[in-house]
XYZ file of N, CA and C in Angstrom:
750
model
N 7.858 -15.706 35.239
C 8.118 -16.480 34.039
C 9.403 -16.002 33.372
N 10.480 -16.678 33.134
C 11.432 -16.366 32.495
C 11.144 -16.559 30.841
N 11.627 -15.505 30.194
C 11.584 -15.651 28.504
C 12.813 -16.092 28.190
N 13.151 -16.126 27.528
C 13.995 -15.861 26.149
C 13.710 -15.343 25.033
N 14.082 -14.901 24.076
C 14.608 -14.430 22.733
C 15.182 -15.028 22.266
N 15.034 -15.371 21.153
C 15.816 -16.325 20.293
C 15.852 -15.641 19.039
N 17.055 -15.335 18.244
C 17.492 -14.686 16.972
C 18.150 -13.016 17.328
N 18.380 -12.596 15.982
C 19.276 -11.620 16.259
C 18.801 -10.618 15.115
N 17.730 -10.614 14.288
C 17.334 -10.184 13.285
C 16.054 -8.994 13.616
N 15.458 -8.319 12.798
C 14.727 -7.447 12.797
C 13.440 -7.763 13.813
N 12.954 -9.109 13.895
C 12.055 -9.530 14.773
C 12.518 -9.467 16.481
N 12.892 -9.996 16.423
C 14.131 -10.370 17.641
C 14.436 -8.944 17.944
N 15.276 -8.107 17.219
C 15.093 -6.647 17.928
C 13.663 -6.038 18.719
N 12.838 -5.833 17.681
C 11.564 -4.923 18.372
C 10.806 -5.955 19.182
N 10.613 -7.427 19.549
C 10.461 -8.184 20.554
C 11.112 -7.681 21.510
N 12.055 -7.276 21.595
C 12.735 -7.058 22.786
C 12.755 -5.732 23.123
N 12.901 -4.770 21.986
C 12.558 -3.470 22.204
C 10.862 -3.876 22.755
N 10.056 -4.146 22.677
C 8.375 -3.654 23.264
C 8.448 -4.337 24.732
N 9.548 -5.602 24.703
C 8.991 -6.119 26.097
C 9.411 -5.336 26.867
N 10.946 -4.879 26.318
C 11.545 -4.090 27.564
C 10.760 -2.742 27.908
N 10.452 -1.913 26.686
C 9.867 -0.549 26.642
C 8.678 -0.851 27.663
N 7.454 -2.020 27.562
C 6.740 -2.328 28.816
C 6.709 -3.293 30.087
N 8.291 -3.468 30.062
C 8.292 -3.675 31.589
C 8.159 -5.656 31.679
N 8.402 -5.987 30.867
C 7.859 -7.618 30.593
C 9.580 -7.978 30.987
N 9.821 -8.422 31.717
C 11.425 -9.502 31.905
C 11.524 -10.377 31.171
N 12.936 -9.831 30.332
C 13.585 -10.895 29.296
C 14.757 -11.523 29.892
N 15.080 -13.134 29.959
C 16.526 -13.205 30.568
C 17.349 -13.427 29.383
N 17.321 -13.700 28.823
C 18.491 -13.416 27.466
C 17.755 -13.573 26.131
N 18.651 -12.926 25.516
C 18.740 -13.012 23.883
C 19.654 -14.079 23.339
N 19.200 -15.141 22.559
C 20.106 -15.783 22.177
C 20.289 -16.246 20.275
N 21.361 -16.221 20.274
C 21.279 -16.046 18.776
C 23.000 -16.390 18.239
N 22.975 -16.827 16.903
C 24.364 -17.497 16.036
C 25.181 -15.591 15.645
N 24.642 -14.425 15.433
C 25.423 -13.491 15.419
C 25.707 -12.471 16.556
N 26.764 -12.686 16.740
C 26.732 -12.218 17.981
C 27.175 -10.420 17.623
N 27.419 -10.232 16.854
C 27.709 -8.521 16.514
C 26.369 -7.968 16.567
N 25.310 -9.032 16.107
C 24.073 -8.369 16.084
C 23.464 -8.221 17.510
N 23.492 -9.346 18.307
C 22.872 -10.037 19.472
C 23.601 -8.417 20.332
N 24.550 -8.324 20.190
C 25.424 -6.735 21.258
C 25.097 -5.628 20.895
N 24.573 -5.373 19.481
C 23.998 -4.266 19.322
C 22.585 -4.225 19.930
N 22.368 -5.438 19.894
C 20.827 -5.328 20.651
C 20.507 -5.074 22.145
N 21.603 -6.068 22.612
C 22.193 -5.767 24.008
C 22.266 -4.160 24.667
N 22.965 -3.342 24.051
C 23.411 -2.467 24.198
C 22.143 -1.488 24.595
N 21.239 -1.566 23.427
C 20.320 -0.878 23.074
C 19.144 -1.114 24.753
N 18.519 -2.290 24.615
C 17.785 -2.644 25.245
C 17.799 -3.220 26.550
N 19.486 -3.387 26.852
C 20.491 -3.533 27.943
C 19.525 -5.064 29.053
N 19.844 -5.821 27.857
C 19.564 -7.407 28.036
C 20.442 -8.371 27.832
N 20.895 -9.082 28.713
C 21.865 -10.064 28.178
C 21.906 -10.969 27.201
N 23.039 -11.440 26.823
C 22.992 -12.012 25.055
C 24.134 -13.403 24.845
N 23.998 -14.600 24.437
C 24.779 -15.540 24.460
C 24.542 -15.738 22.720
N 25.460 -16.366 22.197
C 25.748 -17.162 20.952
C 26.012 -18.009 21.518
N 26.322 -18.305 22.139
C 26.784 -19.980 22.519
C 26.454 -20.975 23.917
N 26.276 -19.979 24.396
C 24.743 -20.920 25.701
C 23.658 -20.927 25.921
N 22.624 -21.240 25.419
C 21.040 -21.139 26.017
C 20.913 -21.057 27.093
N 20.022 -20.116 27.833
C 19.514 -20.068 29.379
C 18.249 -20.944 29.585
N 18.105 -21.496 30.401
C 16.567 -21.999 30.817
C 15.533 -21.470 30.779
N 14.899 -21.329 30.265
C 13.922 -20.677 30.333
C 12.244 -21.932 30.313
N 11.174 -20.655 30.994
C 9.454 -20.844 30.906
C 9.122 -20.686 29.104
N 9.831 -20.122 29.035
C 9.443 -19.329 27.397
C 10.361 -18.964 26.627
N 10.489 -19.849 25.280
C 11.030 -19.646 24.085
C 10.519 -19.150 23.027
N 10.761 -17.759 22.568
C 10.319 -16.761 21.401
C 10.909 -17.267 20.471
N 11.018 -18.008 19.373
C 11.889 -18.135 18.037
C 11.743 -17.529 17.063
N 12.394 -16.462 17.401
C 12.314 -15.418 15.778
C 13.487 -14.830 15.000
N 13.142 -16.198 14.009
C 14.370 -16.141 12.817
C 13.621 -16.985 12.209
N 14.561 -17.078 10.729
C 13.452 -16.909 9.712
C 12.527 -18.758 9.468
N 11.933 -18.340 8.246
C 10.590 -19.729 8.267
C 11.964 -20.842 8.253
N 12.945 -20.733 7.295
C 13.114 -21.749 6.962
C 14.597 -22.528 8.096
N 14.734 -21.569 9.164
C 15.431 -22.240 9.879
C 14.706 -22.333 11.440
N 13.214 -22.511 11.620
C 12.909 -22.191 12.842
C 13.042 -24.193 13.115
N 12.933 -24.921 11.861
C 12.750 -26.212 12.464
C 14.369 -26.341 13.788
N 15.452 -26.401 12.767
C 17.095 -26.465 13.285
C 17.024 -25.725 14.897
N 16.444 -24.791 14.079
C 16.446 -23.984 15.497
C 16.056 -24.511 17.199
N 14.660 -24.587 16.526
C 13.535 -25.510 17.868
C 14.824 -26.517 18.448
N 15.396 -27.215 17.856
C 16.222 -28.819 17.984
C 17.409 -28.271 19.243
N 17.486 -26.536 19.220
C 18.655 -26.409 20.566
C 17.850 -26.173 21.731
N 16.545 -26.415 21.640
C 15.887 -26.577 23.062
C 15.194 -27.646 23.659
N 16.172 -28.044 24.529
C 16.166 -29.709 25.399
C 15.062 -29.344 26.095
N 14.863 -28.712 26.912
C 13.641 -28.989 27.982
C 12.715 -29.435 27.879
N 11.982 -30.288 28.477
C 10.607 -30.845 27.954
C 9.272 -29.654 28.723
N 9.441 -29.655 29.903
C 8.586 -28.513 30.924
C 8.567 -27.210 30.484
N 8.258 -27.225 28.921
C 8.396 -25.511 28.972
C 7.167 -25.114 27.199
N 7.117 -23.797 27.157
C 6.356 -23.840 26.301
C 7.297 -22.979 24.914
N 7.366 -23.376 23.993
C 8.033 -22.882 23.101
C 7.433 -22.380 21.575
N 7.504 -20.873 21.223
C 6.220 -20.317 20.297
C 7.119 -19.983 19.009
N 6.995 -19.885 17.625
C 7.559 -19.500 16.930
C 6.842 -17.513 16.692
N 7.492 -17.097 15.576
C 6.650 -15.650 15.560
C 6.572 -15.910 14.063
N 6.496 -16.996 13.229
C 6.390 -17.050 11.740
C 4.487 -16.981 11.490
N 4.460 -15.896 10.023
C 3.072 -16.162 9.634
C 2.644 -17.296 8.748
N 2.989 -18.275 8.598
C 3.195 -19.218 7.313
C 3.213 -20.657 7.683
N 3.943 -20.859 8.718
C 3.791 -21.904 9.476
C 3.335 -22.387 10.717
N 3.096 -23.780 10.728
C 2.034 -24.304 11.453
C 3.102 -24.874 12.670
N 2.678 -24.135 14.220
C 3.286 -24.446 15.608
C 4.038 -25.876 15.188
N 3.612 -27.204 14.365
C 3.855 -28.227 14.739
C 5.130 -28.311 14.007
N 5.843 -27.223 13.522
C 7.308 -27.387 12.746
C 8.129 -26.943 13.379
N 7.451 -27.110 14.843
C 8.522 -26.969 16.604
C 8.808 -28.493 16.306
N 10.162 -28.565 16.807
C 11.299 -29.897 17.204
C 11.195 -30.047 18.307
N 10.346 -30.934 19.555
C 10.400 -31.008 20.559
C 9.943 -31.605 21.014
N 9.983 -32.088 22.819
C 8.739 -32.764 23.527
C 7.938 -31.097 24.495
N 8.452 -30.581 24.330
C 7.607 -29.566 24.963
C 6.544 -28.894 24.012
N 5.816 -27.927 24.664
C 4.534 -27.444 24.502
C 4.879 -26.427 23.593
N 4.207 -26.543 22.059
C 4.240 -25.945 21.093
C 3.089 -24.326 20.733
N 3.558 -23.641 20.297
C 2.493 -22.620 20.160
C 3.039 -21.634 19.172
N 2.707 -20.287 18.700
C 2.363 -19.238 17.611
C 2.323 -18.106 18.085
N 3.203 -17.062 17.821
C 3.095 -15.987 18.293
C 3.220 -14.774 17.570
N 2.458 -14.509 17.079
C 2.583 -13.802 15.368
C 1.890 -12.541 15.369
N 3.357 -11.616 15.058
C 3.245 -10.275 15.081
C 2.891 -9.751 13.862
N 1.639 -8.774 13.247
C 1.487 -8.499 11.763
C 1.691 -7.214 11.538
N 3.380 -7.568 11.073
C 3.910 -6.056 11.011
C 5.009 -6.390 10.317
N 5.825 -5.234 8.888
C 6.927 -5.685 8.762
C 8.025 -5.078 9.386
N 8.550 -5.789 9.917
C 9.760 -5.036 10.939
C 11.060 -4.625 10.113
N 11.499 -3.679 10.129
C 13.287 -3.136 10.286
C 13.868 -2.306 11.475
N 14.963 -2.775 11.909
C 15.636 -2.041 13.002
C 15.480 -0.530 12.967
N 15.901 0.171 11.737
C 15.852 1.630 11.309
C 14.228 2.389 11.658
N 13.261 1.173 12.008
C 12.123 2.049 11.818
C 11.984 2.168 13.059
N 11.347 3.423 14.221
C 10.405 3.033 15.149
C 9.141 3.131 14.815
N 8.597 2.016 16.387
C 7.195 1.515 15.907
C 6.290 1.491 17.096
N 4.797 2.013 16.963
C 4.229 2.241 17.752
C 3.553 0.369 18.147
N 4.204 -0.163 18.989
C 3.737 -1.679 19.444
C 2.855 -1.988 19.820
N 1.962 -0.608 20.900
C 0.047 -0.777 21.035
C -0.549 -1.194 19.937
N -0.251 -0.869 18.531
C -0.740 -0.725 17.469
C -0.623 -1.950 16.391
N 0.617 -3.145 17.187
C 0.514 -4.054 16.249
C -0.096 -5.432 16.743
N -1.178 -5.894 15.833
C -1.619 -6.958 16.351
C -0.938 -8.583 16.513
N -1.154 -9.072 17.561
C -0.823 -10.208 17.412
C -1.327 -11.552 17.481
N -1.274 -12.537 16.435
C -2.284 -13.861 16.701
C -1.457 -14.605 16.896
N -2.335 -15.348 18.568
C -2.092 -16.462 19.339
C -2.370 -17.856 18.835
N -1.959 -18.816 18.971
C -2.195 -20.263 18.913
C -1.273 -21.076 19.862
N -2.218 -21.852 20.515
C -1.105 -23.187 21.674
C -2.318 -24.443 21.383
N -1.450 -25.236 22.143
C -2.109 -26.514 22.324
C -3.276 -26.163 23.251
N -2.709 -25.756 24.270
C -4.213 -26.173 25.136
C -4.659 -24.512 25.851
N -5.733 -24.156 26.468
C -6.196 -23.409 27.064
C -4.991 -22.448 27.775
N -4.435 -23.181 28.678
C -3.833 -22.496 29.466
C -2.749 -21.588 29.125
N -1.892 -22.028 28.089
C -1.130 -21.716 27.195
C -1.460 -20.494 26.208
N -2.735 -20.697 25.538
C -3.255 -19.989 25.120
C -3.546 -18.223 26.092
N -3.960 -18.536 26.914
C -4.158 -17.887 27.797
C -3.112 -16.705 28.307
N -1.911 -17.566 28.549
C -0.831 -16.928 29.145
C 0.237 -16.567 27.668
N 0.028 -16.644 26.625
C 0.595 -15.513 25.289
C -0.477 -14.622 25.581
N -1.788 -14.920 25.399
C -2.642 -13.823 25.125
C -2.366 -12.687 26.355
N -2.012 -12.893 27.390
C -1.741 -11.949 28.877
C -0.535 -11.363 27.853
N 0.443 -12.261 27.591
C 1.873 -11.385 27.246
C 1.570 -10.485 26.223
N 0.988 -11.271 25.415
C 0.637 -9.492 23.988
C -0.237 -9.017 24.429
N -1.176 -8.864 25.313
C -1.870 -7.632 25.759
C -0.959 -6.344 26.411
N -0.028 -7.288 27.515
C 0.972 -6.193 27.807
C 1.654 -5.010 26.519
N 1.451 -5.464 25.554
C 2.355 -4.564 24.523
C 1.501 -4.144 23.548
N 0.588 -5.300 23.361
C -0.509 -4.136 22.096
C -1.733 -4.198 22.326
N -2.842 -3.912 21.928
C -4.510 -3.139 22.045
C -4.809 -4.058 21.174
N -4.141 -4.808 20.552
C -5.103 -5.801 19.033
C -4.414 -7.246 19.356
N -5.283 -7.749 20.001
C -4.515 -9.365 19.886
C -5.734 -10.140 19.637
N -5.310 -11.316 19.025
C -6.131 -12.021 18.651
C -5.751 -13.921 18.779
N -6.949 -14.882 19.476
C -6.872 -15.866 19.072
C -7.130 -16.500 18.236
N -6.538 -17.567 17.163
C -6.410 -17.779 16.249
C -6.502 -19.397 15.875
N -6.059 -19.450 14.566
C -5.896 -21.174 14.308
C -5.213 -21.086 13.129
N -4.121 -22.097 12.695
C -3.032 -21.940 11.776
C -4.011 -21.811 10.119
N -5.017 -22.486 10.159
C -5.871 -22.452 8.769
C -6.320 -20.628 8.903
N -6.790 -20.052 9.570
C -7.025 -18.377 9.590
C -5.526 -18.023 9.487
N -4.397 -18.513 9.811
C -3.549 -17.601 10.458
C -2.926 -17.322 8.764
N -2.919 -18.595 7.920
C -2.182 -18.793 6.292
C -3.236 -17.210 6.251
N -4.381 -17.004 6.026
C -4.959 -16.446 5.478
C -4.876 -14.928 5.880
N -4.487 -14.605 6.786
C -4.196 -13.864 7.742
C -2.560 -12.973 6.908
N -1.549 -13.786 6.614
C -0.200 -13.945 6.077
C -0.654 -13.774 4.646
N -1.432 -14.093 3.901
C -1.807 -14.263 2.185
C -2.247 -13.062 2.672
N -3.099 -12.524 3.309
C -3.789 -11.016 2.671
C -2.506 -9.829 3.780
N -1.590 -10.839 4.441
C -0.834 -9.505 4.363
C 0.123 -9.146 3.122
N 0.599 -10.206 2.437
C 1.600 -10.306 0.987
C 0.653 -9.343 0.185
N -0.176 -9.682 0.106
C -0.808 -8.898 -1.254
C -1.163 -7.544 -0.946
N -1.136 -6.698 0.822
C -1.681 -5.639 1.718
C -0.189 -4.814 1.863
N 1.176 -5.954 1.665
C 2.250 -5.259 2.183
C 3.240 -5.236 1.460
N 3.479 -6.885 0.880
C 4.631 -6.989 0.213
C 4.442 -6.513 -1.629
N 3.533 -6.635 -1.881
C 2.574 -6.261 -3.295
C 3.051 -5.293 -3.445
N 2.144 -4.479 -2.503
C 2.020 -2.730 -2.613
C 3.539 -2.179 -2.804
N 4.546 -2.801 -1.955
C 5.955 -2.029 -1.857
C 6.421 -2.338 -3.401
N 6.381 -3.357 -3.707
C 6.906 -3.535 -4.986
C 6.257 -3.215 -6.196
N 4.983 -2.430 -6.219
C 4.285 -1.657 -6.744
C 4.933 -0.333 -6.671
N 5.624 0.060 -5.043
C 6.074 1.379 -4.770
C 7.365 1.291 -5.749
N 8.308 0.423 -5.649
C 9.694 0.301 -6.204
C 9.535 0.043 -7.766
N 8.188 -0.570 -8.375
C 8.526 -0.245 -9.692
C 7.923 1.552 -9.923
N 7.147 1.641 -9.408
C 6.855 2.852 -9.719
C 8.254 4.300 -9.549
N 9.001 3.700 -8.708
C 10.186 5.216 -8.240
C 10.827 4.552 -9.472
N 10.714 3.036 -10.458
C 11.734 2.763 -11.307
C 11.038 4.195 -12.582
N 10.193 4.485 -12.552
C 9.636 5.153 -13.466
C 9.484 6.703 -13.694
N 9.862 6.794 -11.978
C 10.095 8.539 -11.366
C 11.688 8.617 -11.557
N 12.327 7.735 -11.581
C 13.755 8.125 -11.494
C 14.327 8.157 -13.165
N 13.516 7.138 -13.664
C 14.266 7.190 -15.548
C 13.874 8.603 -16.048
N 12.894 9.238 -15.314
C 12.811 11.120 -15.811
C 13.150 11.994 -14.855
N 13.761 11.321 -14.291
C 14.343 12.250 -12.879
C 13.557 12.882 -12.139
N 12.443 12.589 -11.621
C 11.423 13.343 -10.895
C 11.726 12.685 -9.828
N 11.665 13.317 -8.748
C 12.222 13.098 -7.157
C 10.881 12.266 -6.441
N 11.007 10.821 -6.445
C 9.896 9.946 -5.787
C 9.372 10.448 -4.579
N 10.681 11.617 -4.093
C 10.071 12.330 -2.407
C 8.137 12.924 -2.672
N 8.418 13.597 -4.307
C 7.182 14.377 -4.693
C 5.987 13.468 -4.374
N 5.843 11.967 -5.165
C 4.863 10.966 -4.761
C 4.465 10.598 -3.410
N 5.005 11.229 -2.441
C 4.802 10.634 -1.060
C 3.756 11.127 -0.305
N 3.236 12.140 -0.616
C 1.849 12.644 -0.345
C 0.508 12.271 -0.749
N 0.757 11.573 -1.893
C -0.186 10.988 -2.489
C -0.359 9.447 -2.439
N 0.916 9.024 -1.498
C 0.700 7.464 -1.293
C 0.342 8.144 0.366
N 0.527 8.690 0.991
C 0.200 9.298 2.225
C -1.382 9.503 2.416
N -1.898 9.624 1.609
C -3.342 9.982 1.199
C -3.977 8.986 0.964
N -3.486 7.878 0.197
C -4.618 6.449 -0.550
C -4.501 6.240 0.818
N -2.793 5.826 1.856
C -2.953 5.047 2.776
C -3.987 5.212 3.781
N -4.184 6.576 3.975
C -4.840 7.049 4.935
C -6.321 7.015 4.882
N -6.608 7.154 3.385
C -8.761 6.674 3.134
C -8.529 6.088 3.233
N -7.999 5.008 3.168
C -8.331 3.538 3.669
C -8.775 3.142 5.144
N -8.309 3.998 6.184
C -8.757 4.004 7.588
C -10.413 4.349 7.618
N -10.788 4.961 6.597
C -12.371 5.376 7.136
C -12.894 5.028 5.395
N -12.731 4.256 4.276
C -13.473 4.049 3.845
C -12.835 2.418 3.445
N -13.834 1.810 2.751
C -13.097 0.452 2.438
C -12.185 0.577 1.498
N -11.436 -0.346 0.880
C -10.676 -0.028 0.043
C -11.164 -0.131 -1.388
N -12.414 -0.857 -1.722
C -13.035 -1.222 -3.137
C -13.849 -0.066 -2.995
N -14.149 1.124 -2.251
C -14.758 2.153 -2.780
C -13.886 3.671 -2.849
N -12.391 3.323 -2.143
C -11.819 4.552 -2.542
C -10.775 4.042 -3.412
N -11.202 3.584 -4.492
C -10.424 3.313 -5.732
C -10.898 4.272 -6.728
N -9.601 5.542 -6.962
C -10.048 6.283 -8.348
C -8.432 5.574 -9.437
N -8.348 6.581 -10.760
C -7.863 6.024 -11.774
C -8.308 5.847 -12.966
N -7.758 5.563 -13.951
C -8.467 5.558 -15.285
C -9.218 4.185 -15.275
N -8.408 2.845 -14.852
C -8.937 1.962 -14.742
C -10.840 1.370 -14.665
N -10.716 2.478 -13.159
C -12.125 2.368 -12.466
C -12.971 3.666 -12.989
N -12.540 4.253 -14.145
C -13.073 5.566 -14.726
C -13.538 4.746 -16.286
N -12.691 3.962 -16.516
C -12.849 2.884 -17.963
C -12.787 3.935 -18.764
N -11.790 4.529 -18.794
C -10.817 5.553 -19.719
C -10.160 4.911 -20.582
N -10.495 4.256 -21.338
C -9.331 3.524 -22.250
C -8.405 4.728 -23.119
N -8.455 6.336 -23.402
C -7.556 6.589 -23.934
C -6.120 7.121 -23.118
N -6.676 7.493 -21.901
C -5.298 7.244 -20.700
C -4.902 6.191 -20.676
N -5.584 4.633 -20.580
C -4.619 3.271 -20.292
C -4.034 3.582 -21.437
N -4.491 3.316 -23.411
C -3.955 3.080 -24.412
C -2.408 4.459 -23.738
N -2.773 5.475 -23.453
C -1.717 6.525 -23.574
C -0.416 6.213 -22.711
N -1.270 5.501 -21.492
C 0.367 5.006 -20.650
C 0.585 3.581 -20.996
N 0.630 2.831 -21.226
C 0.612 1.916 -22.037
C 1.662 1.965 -23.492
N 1.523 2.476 -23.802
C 2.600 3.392 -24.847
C 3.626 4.208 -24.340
N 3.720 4.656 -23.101
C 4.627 5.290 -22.174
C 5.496 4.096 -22.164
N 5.265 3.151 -21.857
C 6.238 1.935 -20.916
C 6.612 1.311 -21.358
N 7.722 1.146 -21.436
C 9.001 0.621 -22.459
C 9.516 -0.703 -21.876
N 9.224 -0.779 -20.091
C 10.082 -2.140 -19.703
C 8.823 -2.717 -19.830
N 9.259 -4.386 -20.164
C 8.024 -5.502 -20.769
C 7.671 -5.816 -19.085
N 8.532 -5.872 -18.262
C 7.579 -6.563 -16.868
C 6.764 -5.333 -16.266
N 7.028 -3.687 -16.442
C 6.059 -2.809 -15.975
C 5.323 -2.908 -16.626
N 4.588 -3.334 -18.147
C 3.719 -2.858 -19.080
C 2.564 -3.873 -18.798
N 3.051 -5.220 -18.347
C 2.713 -6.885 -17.900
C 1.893 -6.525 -16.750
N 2.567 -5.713 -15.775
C 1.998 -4.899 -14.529
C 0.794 -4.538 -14.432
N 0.951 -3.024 -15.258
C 0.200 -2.383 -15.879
C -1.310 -2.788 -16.281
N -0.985 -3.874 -17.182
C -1.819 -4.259 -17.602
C -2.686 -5.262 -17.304
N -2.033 -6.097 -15.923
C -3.165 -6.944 -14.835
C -3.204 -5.965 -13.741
N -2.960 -5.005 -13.198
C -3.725 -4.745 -12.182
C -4.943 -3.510 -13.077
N -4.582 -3.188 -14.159
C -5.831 -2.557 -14.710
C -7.093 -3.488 -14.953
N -6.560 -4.856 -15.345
C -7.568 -5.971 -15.151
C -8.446 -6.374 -14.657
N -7.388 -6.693 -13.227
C -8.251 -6.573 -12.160
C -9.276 -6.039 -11.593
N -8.650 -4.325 -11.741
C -9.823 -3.263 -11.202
C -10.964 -3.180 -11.924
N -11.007 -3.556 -13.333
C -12.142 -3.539 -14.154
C -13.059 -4.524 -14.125
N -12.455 -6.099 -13.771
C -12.842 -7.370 -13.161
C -13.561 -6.690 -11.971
N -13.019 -6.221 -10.674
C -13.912 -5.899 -9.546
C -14.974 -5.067 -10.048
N -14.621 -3.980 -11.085
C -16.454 -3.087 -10.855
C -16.779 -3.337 -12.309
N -16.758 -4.464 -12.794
C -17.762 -4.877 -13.599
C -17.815 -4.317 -14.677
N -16.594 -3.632 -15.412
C -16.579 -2.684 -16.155
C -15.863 -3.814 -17.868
């Protein structure tokens, strides 16, 4: 089966970093930057076009939600099966007469990071059986967690990763806004986000919740609460203490 790669971005890298790392044949990378497409090249020592598509059994499209439609539209073939890697959208916002499908990695990728790929799951969706079948063979080759799926699980799948991934970080970044206005080195906090992350592997997450919140300490909230001077941390502050008191009934 010949692949392709399609894009030049953080996805598109470690796609190609896991196939190659296990042995899966890629015939090109194809993608609009080509400074990026050669660094990738280089790395993973796969060939790379900006400006010709190869034929391919299999089209990976990974670049972002809002250009995968444009995208789909540079692949003529009808005999072939073509998957996006978006969590958000539904296979059918493929441009084509060929065979549509989903190939969705739940992980956030950057080039700078390495990443253990056994470890990231991926959900399948195609039209028909067979299809289905032959993604599910390809992400077994690379990870231990794959899963078949359907675009109504898959939204839901994408919603509890935003609130599991993208939430939390921007929880992390207002919080270093608050380690850095007293100059305390955010390196110090990293043991202790090292720690929540890690009970979470062996207990659920609604029972290893401590805090004043889930203690219903109101003279620590009133006390930080009075600490916080910017109006969108205090706004913060004061719905996810909400929340937690909403969950245990307090």
């Amino acid at each position: 089966m010949k692949i392709v790669i399609i894009g030049s971005g953080n996805v598109a890298y470690h796609l190609a970093r896991a196939f190659t790392e296990n042995k899966i044949p890629v015939s090109q990378i194809f993608g609009r930057n080509k400074s990026n497409l050669q660094l990738i090249s280089e790395e993973v020592h796969l060939p790379y076009s900006h400006t010709q598509l190869e034929d391919a059994d299999l089209y990976l499209i990974c670049v972002s939600d809002g250009s995968i439609s444009d995208v789909s539209k540079l692949i003529k073939k009808d005999n072939c099966l073509v998957a996006h890697t978006s969590g958000s959208l539904p296979k059918e916002i493929l441009t084509g007469n060929y065979r549509k499908a989903s190939f969705y990695p739940l992980q956030t990728f950057s080039k700078s990071v390495d990443l253990n790929y056994a470890e990231i799951p991926f959900f399948i969706e195609a039209e028909n059986k067979k299809d289905v079948e032959l993604l599910q063979d390809l992400a077994e080759s690379i990870s231990e967690k794959v899963m078949v799926s359907t675009y109504e699980k898959r939204k839901y799948i994408h919603l509890t990763a935003v609130f599991a991934c993208n939430f939390v970080n921007h929880l992390f970044a207002r919080a270093k806004e608050i380690s850095d206005s007293q100059e305390i080195p955010f390196d110090y906090f990293l043991p202790l986000i090292k720690e929540t992350t890690d009970k979470i592997e062996i207990l659920e997450p609604k029972f290893a919740q401590t805090g004043p919140a889930v203690r219903n300490d109101e003279r620590v909230l009133k006390a930080h609460e009075e600490l916080i001077k910017d109006e969108e941390q205090l706004k913060i502050y004061k719905v996810m203490n909400e929340s937690i008191k909403e969950m245990y009934e307090l």
